[in-house]
Amino acid sequence: GFLGLQVLACGWFFGWGLGGAVASGTVGSAWGVAAATVSGSAVWWLQLRSALREYQHHTVPEVRTS
C-alpha cells in the first residue's frame, strides 16, 4: 500500500544517496538520489496502474431502467 511504498522510497533515497556519496562524493550522491527517484517513480506508476485495473474490475456497469 501507500505506506509501504513511502518506506521503500525513503530507504532508497537514503541508501543510494549515502552509497553514492561514499563511492564518489557529492556527484555520486546526486546520481544515487537520481536513481532512487527514477526507481521510486517506476514503482509508483506500477502501483497506480494496478489500482486502476482493480478499480475498473470492481465497478458496476450502469443499468438504465427506461
XYZ file of C-alpha atoms in Angstrom:
66
model
C 0.000 0.000 0.000
C 0.842 3.654 0.239
C 2.836 3.468 3.468
C 4.912 0.555 2.235
C 5.855 2.438 -0.923
C 6.798 5.509 1.116
C 9.069 3.434 3.365
C 10.648 1.754 0.335
C 11.279 5.061 -1.444
C 12.754 6.652 1.702
C 15.062 3.691 2.104
C 16.219 4.019 -1.493
C 16.853 7.757 -1.144
C 18.884 7.250 1.997
C 20.719 4.111 0.918
C 21.539 5.031 -2.650
C 22.333 8.638 -1.763
C 24.677 7.569 1.028
C 26.204 4.790 -1.072
C 26.860 7.191 -3.913
C 28.407 9.692 -1.501
C 30.756 7.035 -0.134
C 31.690 5.908 -3.645
C 32.062 9.268 -5.404
C 31.334 12.145 -3.049
C 28.776 14.781 -3.928
C 28.393 13.712 -7.559
C 27.898 10.086 -6.528
C 25.272 11.120 -4.003
C 23.426 13.083 -6.692
C 23.463 10.062 -9.003
C 22.286 7.796 -6.187
C 19.369 10.071 -5.352
C 18.526 10.411 -9.056
C 18.467 6.613 -9.413
C 16.258 6.341 -6.328
C 13.888 8.953 -7.763
C 13.561 7.137 -11.079
C 13.088 3.779 -9.366
C 10.551 5.203 -6.933
C 8.614 6.783 -9.790
C 8.525 3.456 -11.632
C 7.197 1.658 -8.558
C 4.534 4.347 -8.005
C 3.476 4.113 -11.671
C 3.127 0.327 -11.470
C 1.097 0.654 -8.264
C -1.176 3.231 -9.891
C -1.778 1.030 -12.930
C -2.573 -1.922 -10.681
C -5.018 0.132 -8.598
C -6.750 1.467 -11.718
C -7.167 -2.052 -13.110
C -8.593 -3.209 -9.783
C -10.944 -0.219 -9.648
C -12.211 -0.850 -13.178
C -12.712 -4.529 -12.397
C -14.886 -3.750 -9.359
C -17.080 -1.090 -10.899
C -20.677 -1.989 -11.582
C -21.918 -1.306 -15.105
C -24.646 1.315 -15.433
C -28.147 -0.107 -15.746
C -30.821 2.013 -17.423
C -34.432 1.477 -16.437
C -36.132 3.493 -19.153
